[in-house]
Coordinates of N, CA and C in Angstrom, one line a residue:
M24 N -6.8 -2.0 2.1 CA -8.1 -2.6 2.2 C -9.0 -1.8 3.1
G25 N -10.2 -1.7 2.9 CA -11.1 -1.1 3.8 C -11.9 -2.1 4.5
S26 N -12.2 -1.9 5.8 CA -12.9 -2.9 6.6 C -14.3 -2.2 7.0
E27 N -15.3 -3.0 7.0 CA -16.6 -2.6 7.4 C -17.1 -3.4 8.6
K28 N -17.5 -2.7 9.7 CA -18.1 -3.4 10.8 C -19.2 -2.5 11.3
G29 N -20.5 -2.8 11.0 CA -21.6 -1.9 11.3 C -21.3 -0.6 10.4
D30 N -21.3 0.5 11.1 CA -21.1 1.8 10.4 C -19.7 2.2 10.4
K31 N -18.8 1.4 11.1 CA -17.4 1.8 11.2 C -16.6 1.4 9.9
H32 N -15.7 2.2 9.5 CA -14.8 1.9 8.4 C -13.4 2.1 8.8
E33 N -12.5 1.2 8.4 CA -11.1 1.3 8.7 C -10.3 1.1 7.4
E34 N -9.2 1.7 7.3 CA -8.3 1.5 6.2 C -7.1 0.7 6.7
L35 N -6.7 -0.4 6.0 CA -5.6 -1.1 6.4 C -4.7 -1.3 5.1
R36 N -3.4 -1.2 5.3 CA -2.5 -1.4 4.2 C -1.6 -2.7 4.5
V37 N -1.5 -3.6 3.6 CA -0.8 -4.8 3.8 C 0.6 -4.8 3.1
G38 N 1.6 -5.1 3.8 CA 3.0 -5.2 3.2 C 3.2 -6.5 2.5
P39 N 4.3 -6.7 1.8 CA 4.6 -7.9 1.1 C 4.7 -9.1 2.1
I40 N 4.3 -10.3 1.7 CA 4.4 -11.5 2.5 C 5.8 -12.0 2.4
G41 N 6.4 -12.2 3.5 CA 7.8 -12.7 3.5 C 7.9 -14.1 3.8
S42 N 9.1 -14.6 4.0 CA 9.3 -16.1 4.3 C 8.6 -16.4 5.6
G43 N 8.1 -17.6 5.7 CA 7.4 -18.1 6.9 C 6.0 -17.4 7.1
G44 N 5.4 -16.8 6.1 CA 4.1 -16.2 6.2 C 4.1 -14.9 7.0
Y45 N 5.3 -14.3 7.2 CA 5.4 -13.0 8.0 C 5.0 -11.8 7.1
F46 N 4.2 -10.9 7.6 CA 3.9 -9.7 6.8 C 3.5 -8.6 7.8
T47 N 3.4 -7.4 7.3 CA 3.1 -6.3 8.2 C 1.8 -5.6 7.6
V48 N 0.9 -5.3 8.6 CA -0.4 -4.6 8.3 C -0.3 -3.3 8.9
F49 N -0.7 -2.2 8.2 CA -0.6 -0.8 8.7 C -2.1 -0.3 8.9
D50 N -2.4 0.3 10.0 CA -3.7 0.9 10.2 C -3.7 2.2 9.6
A51 N -4.8 3.0 9.7 CA -5.0 4.3 9.0 C -4.0 5.3 9.5
N52 N -3.4 5.1 10.7 CA -2.4 6.0 11.3 C -1.0 5.5 11.0
E53 N -0.9 4.5 10.1 CA 0.4 4.0 9.6 C 1.1 3.3 10.8
V54 N 0.3 2.8 11.8 CA 0.9 2.0 12.9 C 1.1 0.6 12.4
P55 N 2.3 0.0 12.4 CA 2.5 -1.3 11.9 C 2.1 -2.4 12.9
L56 N 1.5 -3.5 12.4 CA 1.2 -4.7 13.1 C 2.0 -5.8 12.4
S57 N 2.9 -6.5 13.1 CA 3.6 -7.6 12.4 C 2.9 -8.9 12.7
L58 N 2.6 -9.6 11.7 CA 1.8 -10.8 11.8 C 2.5 -12.0 11.2
T59 N 2.3 -13.2 11.7 CA 2.7 -14.4 11.1 C 1.5 -15.3 10.9
C60 N 1.3 -15.8 9.6 CA 0.1 -16.5 9.3 C 0.5 -17.9 8.8
L61 N -0.3 -18.9 9.2 CA -0.1 -20.3 8.8 C -1.5 -20.8 8.4
E62 N -1.7 -21.2 7.1 CA -2.9 -21.8 6.7 C -2.9 -23.3 7.1
L63 N -3.8 -23.6 8.0 CA -3.9 -25.0 8.6 C -4.7 -25.9 7.6
E64 N -5.7 -25.4 7.0 CA -6.4 -26.1 5.9 C -7.1 -25.0 5.1
T65 N -7.7 -25.3 4.0 CA -8.3 -24.3 3.1 C -9.2 -23.4 3.9
G66 N -8.8 -22.1 3.9 CA -9.7 -21.1 4.6 C -9.5 -20.9 6.1
R67 N -8.8 -21.8 6.7 CA -8.6 -21.8 8.2 C -7.2 -21.4 8.5
W68 N -6.9 -20.4 9.3 CA -5.6 -19.8 9.5 C -5.3 -19.7 11.0
R69 N -4.0 -19.8 11.3 CA -3.5 -19.4 12.6 C -2.7 -18.2 12.5
V70 N -3.1 -17.1 13.2 CA -2.4 -15.8 13.1 C -1.7 -15.5 14.4
T71 N -0.4 -15.1 14.4 CA 0.3 -14.8 15.6 C 0.8 -13.4 15.5
H72 N 0.6 -12.6 16.6 CA 1.0 -11.2 16.8 C 1.4 -11.0 18.2
N73 N 2.7 -10.6 18.4 CA 3.2 -10.3 19.7 C 3.0 -11.5 20.7
G74 N 3.2 -12.7 20.2 CA 3.0 -13.9 21.1 C 1.6 -14.3 21.3
E75 N 0.6 -13.6 20.8 CA -0.8 -14.0 20.9 C -1.2 -14.7 19.6
T76 N -2.0 -15.8 19.8 CA -2.4 -16.6 18.6 C -3.9 -16.5 18.5
L77 N -4.4 -16.4 17.2 CA -5.8 -16.3 16.9 C -6.1 -17.2 15.8
M78 N -7.2 -18.0 16.0 CA -7.6 -18.9 14.9 C -8.7 -18.1 14.2
L79 N -8.7 -18.2 12.8 CA -9.7 -17.5 12.0 C -10.0 -18.2 10.8
E80 N -11.1 -17.9 10.2 CA -11.5 -18.4 8.9 C -11.5 -17.2 7.9
A81 N -11.0 -17.4 6.7 CA -11.0 -16.4 5.7 C -11.5 -16.9 4.4
R82 N -12.4 -16.0 3.8 CA -13.0 -16.4 2.5 C -12.8 -15.2 1.5
I83 N -12.4 -15.4 0.3 CA -12.2 -14.3 -0.7 C -13.5 -14.4 -1.6
T84 N -14.2 -13.3 -1.7 CA -15.3 -13.3 -2.6 C -15.3 -12.0 -3.4
G85 N -15.0 -12.1 -4.7 CA -14.8 -11.0 -5.5 C -13.6 -10.1 -5.1
D86 N -13.9 -8.8 -4.8 CA -12.8 -7.9 -4.3 C -12.8 -7.8 -2.8
A87 N -13.4 -8.7 -2.1 CA -13.5 -8.6 -0.6 C -12.9 -9.9 0.0
I88 N -12.5 -9.7 1.2 CA -12.0 -10.8 2.1 C -12.9 -10.8 3.3
E89 N -13.6 -11.9 3.6 CA -14.4 -12.0 4.8 C -13.5 -12.8 5.9
I90 N -13.4 -12.2 7.1 CA -12.6 -12.9 8.1 C -13.5 -13.1 9.3
T91 N -13.6 -14.3 9.8 CA -14.5 -14.7 10.9 C -13.6 -15.3 12.0
T92 N -13.8 -14.8 13.2 CA -13.2 -15.3 14.4 C -14.3 -15.8 15.4
A93 N -13.9 -16.3 16.5 CA -14.9 -16.7 17.5 C -15.8 -15.5 18.0
D94 N -15.2 -14.3 17.9 CA -15.9 -13.1 18.5 C -16.5 -12.2 17.4
A95 N -16.1 -12.2 16.2 CA -16.5 -11.2 15.2 C -16.4 -11.7 13.8
R96 N -17.1 -11.0 12.9 CA -17.0 -11.2 11.4 C -16.7 -9.8 10.8
R97 N -15.6 -9.8 10.0 CA -15.2 -8.5 9.3 C -15.2 -8.8 7.8
L98 N -15.5 -7.7 7.1 CA -15.5 -7.8 5.6 C -14.5 -6.7 5.1
F99 N -13.4 -7.1 4.4 CA -12.4 -6.1 3.9 C -12.5 -6.0 2.4
H100 N -12.7 -4.8 1.9 CA -12.8 -4.5 0.5 C -11.4 -4.1 0.0
A101 N -11.1 -4.5 -1.3 CA -9.8 -4.1 -1.9 C -9.8 -2.6 -2.1
A102 N -8.6 -2.0 -1.9 CA -8.4 -0.6 -2.1 C -7.4 -0.4 -3.2
P103 N -7.3 0.8 -3.8 CA -6.3 1.0 -4.9 C -4.9 0.8 -4.3
P104 N -3.9 0.4 -5.2 CA -2.6 0.2 -4.7 C -2.0 1.4 -4.1
L105 N -1.1 1.2 -3.1 CA -0.4 2.3 -2.5 C 0.3 3.3 -3.4
A106 N 1.0 2.8 -4.4 CA 1.8 3.7 -5.2 C 0.9 4.6 -6.1
F107 N -0.4 4.3 -6.2 CA -1.3 5.2 -7.0 C -2.2 5.9 -6.1
A108 N -2.0 6.0 -4.8 CA -2.9 6.7 -3.9 C -3.1 8.1 -4.3
G109 N -4.3 8.6 -4.3 CA -4.6 10.0 -4.7 C -4.6 10.3 -6.2
S110 N -4.9 9.3 -7.0 CA -4.8 9.5 -8.4 C -6.1 9.8 -9.2
E111 N -6.8 10.9 -8.8 CA -8.0 11.3 -9.5 C -7.8 12.6 -10.2
G112 N -8.3 12.7 -11.4 CA -8.3 14.0 -12.1 C -6.9 14.5 -12.3
A113 N -6.7 15.8 -12.0 CA -5.4 16.5 -12.1 C -4.4 15.9 -11.1
A114 N -4.9 15.3 -10.0 CA -4.0 14.8 -9.0 C -3.2 13.6 -9.5
E115 N -3.7 12.9 -10.6 CA -3.0 11.8 -11.1 C -1.6 12.2 -11.7
R116 N -1.5 13.5 -12.0 CA -0.2 14.0 -12.5 C 0.8 14.3 -11.4
L117 N 0.3 14.3 -10.2 CA 1.3 14.5 -9.0 C 1.7 13.1 -8.6
V118 N 3.0 13.0 -8.4 CA 3.5 11.7 -7.8 C 3.8 12.0 -6.4
E119 N 3.1 11.3 -5.5 CA 3.2 11.6 -4.0 C 3.7 10.4 -3.3
S120 N 4.4 10.7 -2.2 CA 4.9 9.7 -1.3 C 3.7 9.0 -0.6
P121 N 3.6 7.7 -0.7 CA 2.4 7.0 0.0 C 2.6 6.9 1.5
L122 N 3.8 7.0 2.0 CA 4.1 6.9 3.4 C 5.2 7.9 3.8
T123 N 5.4 8.0 5.1 CA 6.6 8.7 5.6 C 7.8 7.8 5.5
G124 N 8.9 8.3 5.0 CA 10.1 7.4 4.9 C 11.2 8.1 4.2
M125 N 12.2 7.3 3.8 CA 13.4 7.8 3.1 C 13.4 7.3 1.7
I126 N 13.8 8.3 0.8 CA 14.0 7.9 -0.6 C 15.3 7.2 -0.8
V127 N 15.3 6.0 -1.3 CA 16.5 5.2 -1.5 C 17.0 5.2 -3.0
D128 N 16.1 5.6 -3.9 CA 16.5 5.7 -5.3 C 15.5 6.6 -6.1
V129 N 16.0 7.4 -6.9 CA 15.2 8.2 -7.8 C 15.6 7.7 -9.2
V130 N 14.6 7.1 -9.9 CA 14.8 6.4 -11.1 C 14.8 7.3 -12.4
V131 N 14.0 8.3 -12.3 CA 13.8 9.2 -13.5 C 14.5 10.5 -13.3
S132 N 14.8 11.2 -14.3 CA 15.4 12.5 -14.3 C 14.4 13.5 -14.9
E133 N 14.7 14.8 -14.6 CA 13.9 15.9 -15.1 C 13.8 15.8 -16.7
G134 N 12.6 15.8 -17.2 CA 12.4 15.7 -18.7 C 12.3 14.3 -19.3
D135 N 12.4 13.3 -18.5 CA 12.3 11.9 -19.0 C 10.8 11.6 -19.3
L136 N 10.7 10.9 -20.4 CA 9.3 10.4 -20.8 C 9.0 9.2 -19.9
V137 N 7.8 9.2 -19.4 CA 7.4 8.0 -18.5 C 6.0 7.5 -19.0
A138 N 5.8 6.2 -18.9 CA 4.5 5.6 -19.2 C 3.7 5.4 -17.9
E139 N 2.4 5.3 -18.0 CA 1.7 5.0 -16.8 C 2.2 3.7 -16.2
G140 N 2.5 3.7 -14.9 CA 3.0 2.5 -14.2 C 4.5 2.4 -14.1
D141 N 5.2 3.4 -14.8 CA 6.7 3.4 -14.7 C 7.1 3.7 -13.3
L142 N 8.2 3.1 -12.9 CA 8.8 3.4 -11.6 C 9.4 4.8 -11.6
I143 N 9.1 5.6 -10.6 CA 9.6 7.0 -10.5 C 10.7 7.0 -9.4
A144 N 10.4 6.4 -8.3 CA 11.3 6.4 -7.1 C 11.1 5.1 -6.3
V145 N 12.0 4.9 -5.4 CA 11.9 3.8 -4.4 C 12.1 4.4 -3.1
M146 N 11.2 4.1 -2.1 CA 11.4 4.6 -0.8 C 11.4 3.5 0.2
E147 N 12.0 3.7 1.4 CA 12.0 2.8 2.5 C 11.2 3.3 3.6
S148 N 10.3 2.5 4.1 CA 9.5 2.9 5.2 C 9.2 1.7 6.1
M149 N 9.5 1.8 7.4 CA 9.3 0.7 8.3 C 9.9 -0.6 7.8
K150 N 11.1 -0.5 7.3 CA 12.0 -1.6 6.9 C 11.4 -2.3 5.6
M151 N 10.5 -1.6 4.8 CA 10.0 -2.2 3.6 C 10.4 -1.2 2.5
E152 N 10.8 -1.7 1.3 CA 11.0 -0.9 0.1 C 9.7 -0.8 -0.6
I153 N 9.3 0.4 -1.0 CA 8.0 0.7 -1.7 C 8.3 1.4 -3.0
S154 N 7.8 0.8 -4.1 CA 8.0 1.4 -5.4 C 6.9 2.5 -5.6
I155 N 7.3 3.7 -6.0 CA 6.4 4.8 -6.3 C 6.4 4.9 -7.8
K156 N 5.1 4.7 -8.4 CA 5.0 4.7 -9.8 C 4.1 5.8 -10.3
A157 N 4.3 6.1 -11.6 CA 3.5 7.1 -12.3 C 2.1 6.6 -12.5
A158 N 1.1 7.5 -12.2 CA -0.3 7.1 -12.4 C -0.7 7.6 -13.8
A159 N 0.1 8.3 -14.5 CA -0.2 8.8 -15.9 C 1.1 8.8 -16.7
A160 N 0.9 8.8 -18.0 CA 2.0 8.9 -18.9 C 2.3 10.4 -19.2
G161 N 3.6 10.7 -19.5 CA 3.9 12.1 -19.8 C 5.4 12.3 -19.6
I162 N 5.7 13.5 -19.2 CA 7.1 14.0 -19.0 C 7.3 14.2 -17.5
A163 N 8.4 13.7 -16.9 CA 8.7 13.9 -15.5 C 9.3 15.3 -15.3
I164 N 8.6 16.1 -14.4 CA 9.0 17.4 -14.2 C 9.0 17.7 -12.7
N165 N 9.6 18.8 -12.2 CA 9.6 19.2 -10.8 C 9.9 18.1 -9.9
I166 N 11.0 17.3 -10.2 CA 11.4 16.3 -9.3 C 12.0 16.9 -8.0
S167 N 11.4 16.7 -6.9 CA 11.8 17.5 -5.7 C 12.5 16.6 -4.6
V168 N 12.9 15.4 -5.0 CA 13.6 14.6 -4.0 C 14.9 14.0 -4.6
T169 N 15.8 13.6 -3.6 CA 17.0 13.0 -4.0 C 17.3 11.8 -3.1
K170 N 18.2 10.9 -3.5 CA 18.5 9.8 -2.7 C 18.9 10.2 -1.3
G171 N 18.3 9.5 -0.3 CA 18.6 9.8 1.1 C 17.7 10.8 1.8
M172 N 16.8 11.5 1.0 CA 15.9 12.5 1.5 C 14.8 11.9 2.3
M173 N 14.4 12.5 3.4 CA 13.2 12.0 4.1 C 12.0 12.8 3.6
V174 N 10.9 12.0 3.4 CA 9.6 12.6 2.9 C 8.5 12.2 3.8
D175 N 7.4 13.0 3.8 CA 6.2 12.8 4.5 C 5.2 12.1 3.7
R176 N 4.2 11.5 4.3 CA 3.1 10.9 3.5 C 2.4 12.0 2.8
G177 N 2.1 11.8 1.5 CA 1.4 12.8 0.7 C 2.2 13.9 0.1
Q178 N 3.5 13.9 0.5 CA 4.4 14.9 -0.1 C 4.6 14.7 -1.6
T179 N 4.5 15.7 -2.4 CA 4.7 15.6 -3.8 C 6.2 15.4 -4.1
I180 N 6.5 14.4 -4.8 CA 8.0 14.1 -5.1 C 8.3 14.4 -6.6
A181 N 7.3 14.5 -7.4 CA 7.5 14.8 -8.8 C 6.1 15.1 -9.4
E182 N 6.1 15.6 -10.7 CA 4.9 15.8 -11.4 C 5.1 15.1 -12.8
I183 N 4.0 14.7 -13.4 CA 4.0 14.2 -14.7 C 3.2 15.1 -15.6
A184 N 3.9 15.9 -16.5 CA 3.3 16.8 -17.4 C 2.8 16.0 -18.6
P185 N 1.7 16.5 -19.2 CA 1.3 15.8 -20.5 C 2.3 16.0 -21.5
N186 N 2.5 15.0 -22.4 CA 3.4 15.0 -23.5 C 2.7 15.6 -24.7
E187 N 2.9 16.9 -24.9 CA 2.2 17.7 -25.9 C 2.5 17.2 -27.3
S188 N 3.7 16.5 -27.5 CA 4.1 16.1 -28.8 C 3.4 14.9 -29.3
E189 N 2.7 14.2 -28.4 CA 2.0 13.0 -28.8 C 0.6 13.3 -29.2
P190 N 0.0 12.7 -30.2 CA -1.4 13.0 -30.6 C -2.3 12.4 -29.5
T191 N -3.4 13.1 -29.3 CA -4.4 12.6 -28.3 C -5.4 11.7 -28.9

């Protein structure tokens, strides 16, 4: 999600919500913030981080979330899903690691046919499992990772070549 405050823009990534309202938010530098949230009444939340508690109001409007505290108002806009980061033009054929972490499973093999959205690999980063999916349909080629391999954010882990045998 992107945040706007005046002319400032921040990118935040939100991990899955676990039991008890616990989830992790990552800033643009991939620094994790572990939060616990409890909705007290519709739109009114108690958020706890490192023993500090903050009361806030949250409203969802279209593709944005507005968060208001006693000190500030922030507007967060939805961003593309992590697994499809960097998927414009020819780049959509590159399957890249969305974060730094370890590959825990490679689901496809060289030459496999894949559809848009098919699972390519699973990685673990900051104690979360993240599915890495194909942003385009085609043939999996140049798979450059194996189970247990460490990867950097943005590292190409595979490519999806166009399937020339299918009519366009």
